[in-house]
CSV table of C-alpha atoms in Angstrom, one decimal:
chain,number,residue,atom,x,y,z
A,1,UNK,CA,18.4,141.5,185.0
A,2,UNK,CA,17.8,138.5,183.0
A,3,UNK,CA,14.6,137.7,184.9
A,4,UNK,CA,13.4,141.2,184.4
A,5,UNK,CA,13.9,140.9,180.6
A,6,UNK,CA,12.1,137.6,180.6
A,7,UNK,CA,9.1,139.1,182.5
A,8,UNK,CA,9.0,142.0,180.1
A,9,UNK,CA,9.1,139.7,177.2
A,10,UNK,CA,6.2,137.6,178.6
A,11,UNK,CA,4.1,140.7,179.2
A,12,UNK,CA,4.8,142.0,175.7
A,13,UNK,CA,3.8,138.6,174.2
A,14,UNK,CA,0.6,138.5,176.2
A,15,UNK,CA,-0.3,142.0,175.2
A,16,UNK,CA,0.4,141.2,171.6
A,17,UNK,CA,-1.7,138.0,171.7
A,18,UNK,CA,-4.6,140.0,173.2
A,19,UNK,CA,-4.4,142.6,170.4
A,20,UNK,CA,-4.2,139.9,167.7
A,21,UNK,CA,-7.2,138.2,169.3
A,22,UNK,CA,-9.2,141.5,168.9
A,23,UNK,CA,-8.2,141.7,165.3
A,24,UNK,CA,-9.2,138.1,164.8
A,25,UNK,CA,-12.7,138.7,166.4
A,26,UNK,CA,-13.2,141.8,164.2
A,27,UNK,CA,-12.3,139.8,161.1
A,28,UNK,CA,-14.6,137.0,162.1
A,29,UNK,CA,-17.5,139.3,162.6
A,30,UNK,CA,-16.9,141.1,159.4
A,31,UNK,CA,-16.7,137.9,157.4
A,32,UNK,CA,-19.9,136.7,159.0
A,33,UNK,CA,-21.7,139.8,157.9
A,34,UNK,CA,-20.4,139.5,154.4
A,35,UNK,CA,-21.5,135.9,154.1
A,36,UNK,CA,-24.9,136.0,155.9
A,37,UNK,CA,-26.0,139.7,156.1
A,38,UNK,CA,-24.9,140.9,152.6
A,39,UNK,CA,-28.5,141.8,151.6
A,40,UNK,CA,-28.8,144.3,154.5
A,41,UNK,CA,-25.2,145.4,154.6
A,42,UNK,CA,-24.6,149.0,153.5
A,43,UNK,CA,-21.4,150.6,152.3
A,44,UNK,CA,-21.0,152.9,155.4
A,45,UNK,CA,-21.1,149.8,157.5
A,46,UNK,CA,-18.4,148.2,155.4
A,47,UNK,CA,-16.3,151.3,155.8
A,48,UNK,CA,-16.8,151.2,159.6
A,49,UNK,CA,-15.5,147.6,159.7
A,50,UNK,CA,-12.5,148.5,157.6
A,51,UNK,CA,-11.8,151.5,159.9
A,52,UNK,CA,-12.0,149.3,162.9
A,53,UNK,CA,-9.5,146.8,161.5
A,54,UNK,CA,-7.2,149.6,160.4
A,55,UNK,CA,-7.2,151.1,163.9
A,56,UNK,CA,-6.5,147.7,165.5
A,57,UNK,CA,-3.5,147.1,163.2
A,58,UNK,CA,-2.2,150.5,163.9
A,59,UNK,CA,-2.4,149.8,167.6
A,60,UNK,CA,-0.3,146.6,167.1
A,61,UNK,CA,2.3,148.5,165.2
A,62,UNK,CA,2.5,151.1,167.9
A,63,UNK,CA,2.9,148.3,170.5
A,64,UNK,CA,5.7,146.8,168.5
A,65,UNK,CA,7.5,150.1,168.1
A,66,UNK,CA,7.3,151.0,171.7
A,67,UNK,CA,10.5,151.4,173.5
A,68,UNK,CA,9.5,149.2,176.4
A,69,UNK,CA,8.6,146.4,174.0
A,70,UNK,CA,11.6,144.1,173.5
A,71,UNK,CA,12.8,143.4,170.0
A,72,UNK,CA,11.2,140.2,168.8
A,73,UNK,CA,13.6,140.0,166.0
A,74,UNK,CA,16.3,139.0,168.4
A,75,UNK,CA,14.3,136.1,169.7
A,76,UNK,CA,14.8,132.7,168.0
A,77,UNK,CA,12.2,130.0,167.9
A,78,UNK,CA,13.6,126.5,167.8
A,79,UNK,CA,11.3,123.5,167.3
A,80,UNK,CA,12.2,121.0,170.0
A,81,UNK,CA,9.9,118.2,168.9
A,82,UNK,CA,8.6,117.3,165.5
A,83,UNK,CA,6.1,114.5,165.1
A,84,UNK,CA,3.7,113.3,162.4
A,85,UNK,CA,1.2,112.4,165.0
A,86,UNK,CA,-1.8,114.6,166.0
A,87,UNK,CA,-1.2,116.9,169.0
A,88,UNK,CA,-4.5,117.6,170.7
A,89,UNK,CA,-3.0,120.5,172.8
A,90,UNK,CA,-1.6,122.1,169.7
A,91,UNK,CA,-4.9,121.7,167.9
A,92,UNK,CA,-6.8,123.2,170.8
A,93,UNK,CA,-4.4,126.1,171.1
A,94,UNK,CA,-4.6,126.9,167.4
A,95,UNK,CA,-8.4,126.4,167.1
A,96,UNK,CA,-7.9,123.2,165.0
A,97,UNK,CA,-5.9,125.0,162.4
A,98,UNK,CA,-2.5,123.2,163.2
A,99,UNK,CA,-3.3,119.7,164.4
A,100,UNK,CA,0.2,118.3,163.6
A,101,UNK,CA,3.7,119.9,164.1
A,102,UNK,CA,5.6,117.9,161.5
A,103,UNK,CA,8.5,118.5,159.1
A,104,UNK,CA,6.1,119.6,156.3
A,105,UNK,CA,4.4,122.6,158.1
A,106,UNK,CA,7.4,123.8,160.2
A,107,UNK,CA,9.1,125.6,157.3
A,108,UNK,CA,5.9,127.4,156.5
A,109,UNK,CA,4.9,128.5,160.0
A,110,UNK,CA,8.4,129.4,161.2
A,111,UNK,CA,9.6,131.0,158.0
A,112,UNK,CA,11.0,134.5,158.5
A,113,UNK,CA,11.7,135.1,154.8
A,114,UNK,CA,9.6,134.7,151.6
A,115,UNK,CA,9.8,131.5,149.5
A,116,UNK,CA,12.8,131.3,147.2
A,117,UNK,CA,10.5,131.6,144.2
A,118,UNK,CA,9.0,134.8,145.6
A,119,UNK,CA,12.4,136.2,146.4
A,120,UNK,CA,13.5,135.5,142.8
A,121,UNK,CA,10.4,137.3,141.4
A,122,UNK,CA,11.1,140.3,143.7
A,123,UNK,CA,14.7,140.5,142.4
A,124,UNK,CA,13.4,140.4,138.7
A,125,UNK,CA,10.9,143.2,139.4
A,126,UNK,CA,13.6,145.3,141.2
A,127,UNK,CA,16.0,144.8,138.2
A,128,UNK,CA,13.3,145.8,135.7
A,129,UNK,CA,12.4,148.8,137.8
A,130,UNK,CA,16.0,149.9,137.9
A,131,UNK,CA,16.3,149.8,134.1
A,132,UNK,CA,13.5,152.2,133.5
A,133,UNK,CA,14.6,155.8,133.4
A,134,UNK,CA,12.9,158.6,135.2
A,135,UNK,CA,11.4,160.1,132.0
A,136,UNK,CA,10.0,156.7,130.9
A,137,UNK,CA,8.6,156.1,134.3
A,138,UNK,CA,7.0,159.5,134.4
A,139,UNK,CA,5.3,158.9,131.0
A,140,UNK,CA,4.0,155.5,132.2
A,141,UNK,CA,2.7,157.2,135.4
A,142,UNK,CA,0.9,159.9,133.3
A,143,UNK,CA,-0.6,157.3,131.0
A,144,UNK,CA,-1.9,155.2,133.9
A,145,UNK,CA,-3.3,158.3,135.6
A,146,UNK,CA,-5.1,159.2,132.4
A,147,UNK,CA,-6.6,155.8,132.1
A,148,UNK,CA,-7.7,155.8,135.7
A,149,UNK,CA,-9.3,159.2,135.3
A,150,UNK,CA,-11.2,158.2,132.2
A,151,UNK,CA,-12.4,155.0,134.0
A,152,UNK,CA,-13.5,156.9,137.1
A,153,UNK,CA,-15.4,159.5,134.9
A,154,UNK,CA,-17.3,156.7,133.1
A,155,UNK,CA,-18.1,155.0,136.4
A,156,UNK,CA,-19.3,158.3,138.0
A,157,UNK,CA,-21.5,159.2,135.0
A,158,UNK,CA,-25.2,158.2,135.4
A,159,UNK,CA,-26.3,155.1,133.6
A,160,UNK,CA,-28.8,157.1,131.5
A,161,UNK,CA,-26.1,159.3,130.2
A,162,UNK,CA,-24.0,156.3,129.1
A,163,UNK,CA,-27.1,154.7,127.4
A,164,UNK,CA,-27.9,158.0,125.6
A,165,UNK,CA,-24.2,158.3,124.5
A,166,UNK,CA,-24.2,154.7,123.2
A,167,UNK,CA,-27.5,155.3,121.3
A,168,UNK,CA,-26.2,158.4,119.7
A,169,UNK,CA,-23.1,156.6,118.6
A,170,UNK,CA,-25.2,153.8,117.0
A,171,UNK,CA,-27.3,156.4,115.2
A,172,UNK,CA,-24.5,158.4,113.9
A,173,UNK,CA,-22.5,155.4,112.7
A,174,UNK,CA,-23.0,155.1,108.9
A,175,UNK,CA,-24.3,151.9,107.6
A,176,UNK,CA,-23.4,152.4,103.9
A,177,UNK,CA,-20.5,153.7,101.8
A,178,UNK,CA,-21.4,157.0,100.0
A,179,UNK,CA,-18.9,156.3,97.2
A,180,UNK,CA,-20.5,152.9,96.4
A,181,UNK,CA,-24.0,154.4,96.5
A,182,UNK,CA,-23.0,157.3,94.1
A,183,UNK,CA,-21.4,154.8,91.7
A,184,UNK,CA,-24.4,152.6,91.7
A,185,UNK,CA,-26.8,155.5,91.0
A,186,UNK,CA,-24.6,156.8,88.2
A,187,UNK,CA,-24.5,153.3,86.6
A,188,UNK,CA,-28.3,152.9,86.7
A,189,UNK,CA,-29.3,156.4,85.7
A,190,UNK,CA,-26.5,157.3,83.2
A,191,UNK,CA,-24.8,154.1,82.4
A,192,UNK,CA,-21.5,155.4,83.9
A,193,UNK,CA,-18.9,152.8,84.3
A,194,UNK,CA,-20.7,150.1,82.3
A,195,UNK,CA,-18.7,148.3,79.6
A,196,UNK,CA,-20.0,148.4,76.0
A,197,UNK,CA,-20.9,144.9,74.7
A,198,UNK,CA,-20.9,144.3,70.9
A,199,UNK,CA,-21.3,140.7,69.5
A,200,UNK,CA,-18.2,139.6,67.6
A,201,UNK,CA,-18.4,139.4,63.8
A,202,UNK,CA,-20.4,141.3,61.3
A,203,UNK,CA,-23.9,142.3,62.1
A,204,UNK,CA,-26.7,141.0,59.9
A,205,UNK,CA,-28.9,143.5,58.1
A,206,UNK,CA,-32.0,142.3,59.9
A,207,UNK,CA,-30.3,142.8,63.3
A,208,UNK,CA,-28.7,146.1,62.7
A,209,UNK,CA,-31.0,148.0,65.0
A,210,UNK,CA,-30.5,145.4,67.7
A,211,UNK,CA,-26.7,145.7,67.5
A,212,UNK,CA,-27.0,149.5,67.8
A,213,UNK,CA,-29.2,149.1,70.8
A,214,UNK,CA,-26.7,146.9,72.6
A,215,UNK,CA,-23.7,149.0,71.7
A,216,UNK,CA,-25.2,152.4,72.3
A,217,UNK,CA,-26.9,151.9,75.6
A,218,UNK,CA,-30.6,151.8,76.4
A,219,UNK,CA,-32.6,153.1,73.4
A,220,UNK,CA,-36.0,152.6,71.9
A,221,UNK,CA,-36.6,151.1,68.4
A,222,UNK,CA,-39.7,152.1,66.5
A,223,UNK,CA,-41.9,149.4,65.3
A,224,UNK,CA,-44.3,149.9,62.3
A,225,UNK,CA,-47.5,148.0,62.1
A,226,UNK,CA,-49.3,147.6,58.8
A,227,UNK,CA,-52.8,149.0,58.6
A,228,UNK,CA,-55.5,146.6,59.7
A,229,UNK,CA,-53.8,143.3,58.8
A,230,UNK,CA,-51.6,142.9,61.9
A,231,UNK,CA,-48.4,142.9,59.8
A,232,UNK,CA,-45.4,143.7,62.0
A,233,UNK,CA,-42.0,144.6,60.9
A,234,UNK,CA,-38.9,143.1,62.3
A,235,UNK,CA,-37.1,145.1,64.9
A,236,UNK,CA,-34.5,147.2,63.3
A,237,UNK,CA,-35.2,145.7,59.9
A,238,UNK,CA,-36.5,147.4,56.8
A,239,UNK,CA,-40.2,147.7,56.3
A,240,UNK,CA,-41.5,146.7,52.9
A,241,UNK,CA,-43.7,149.3,51.3
A,242,UNK,CA,-47.3,148.3,50.7
A,243,UNK,CA,-49.4,149.1,47.7
A,244,UNK,CA,-52.5,151.1,48.3
A,245,UNK,CA,-55.7,149.2,48.3
A,246,UNK,CA,-54.0,145.8,48.9
A,247,UNK,CA,-53.9,144.2,52.4
A,248,UNK,CA,-50.6,143.1,53.7
A,249,UNK,CA,-49.9,139.4,53.2
A,250,UNK,CA,-48.5,137.2,56.0
A,251,UNK,CA,-45.4,135.2,55.1
A,252,UNK,CA,-46.0,131.4,54.7
A,253,UNK,CA,-43.4,130.6,57.4
A,254,UNK,CA,-45.2,132.7,60.0
A,255,UNK,CA,-48.5,131.0,59.1
A,256,UNK,CA,-47.0,127.6,59.5
A,257,UNK,CA,-45.6,128.6,62.9
A,258,UNK,CA,-48.9,130.0,64.1
A,259,UNK,CA,-50.7,126.9,62.9
A,260,UNK,CA,-48.4,124.5,64.7
A,261,UNK,CA,-48.5,126.6,67.9
A,262,UNK,CA,-52.3,126.6,67.9
A,263,UNK,CA,-52.4,122.9,67.3
A,264,UNK,CA,-50.0,122.2,70.1
A,265,UNK,CA,-52.2,124.2,72.6
A,266,UNK,CA,-55.3,122.0,71.8
A,267,UNK,CA,-56.0,119.7,74.8
A,268,UNK,CA,-56.2,116.7,72.6
A,269,UNK,CA,-52.8,117.4,71.1
A,270,UNK,CA,-50.9,117.6,74.4
């Protein structure tokens, strides 16, 4: 009975090794195509490779679940010899992946449970998942589905539609503030919102018109010119009446200023 179980175990192990070798060859071929034939590789070909790998993995699962296959969980592997030296037979058997069977690699290759850190993270995730109620979980699921649907819709839309949509958004986006524009036009055209500036202190009689112009906004001041003599009245000041038949006389101060100005413009006086 024991010999029969041992033979059945050996046959199952050999069949499992053969199936795993097929998966390894399929993976090697697929990786080679991805690295060297990516320019000629098409999406249907990639799907075919994935389908082949998926079928082979399903075959291994069926083999492990078969009633005739002994339970490998009941089998215990005990390392009989650990050495830091290189083992050529082990390197050849593992295709140079495991050249040494030492204390450092045994916990990784013979581990039947995840690392303690991974187990701790799984416990934390399980605890957080248990805290979330069904209503909150359903809302999160709906939000995630909505985001995925929007993303798929954008990816499925043609590139031209996305570019046209972006261009329309850029055109419709306002580049100015209508309120500021209206305020600026009202200030320039009607003086709305401008503060009235009046110089402090009493206004001199000769500058009365100028003060009115500054306080009352943009106005025009009439200037009277004497007939023929070039006499000009001061802006906003009173105009002296002239007698008929007598030409207007220029004040002496203005004559002096004109004379000095004309003398300074002479090239020899610079």
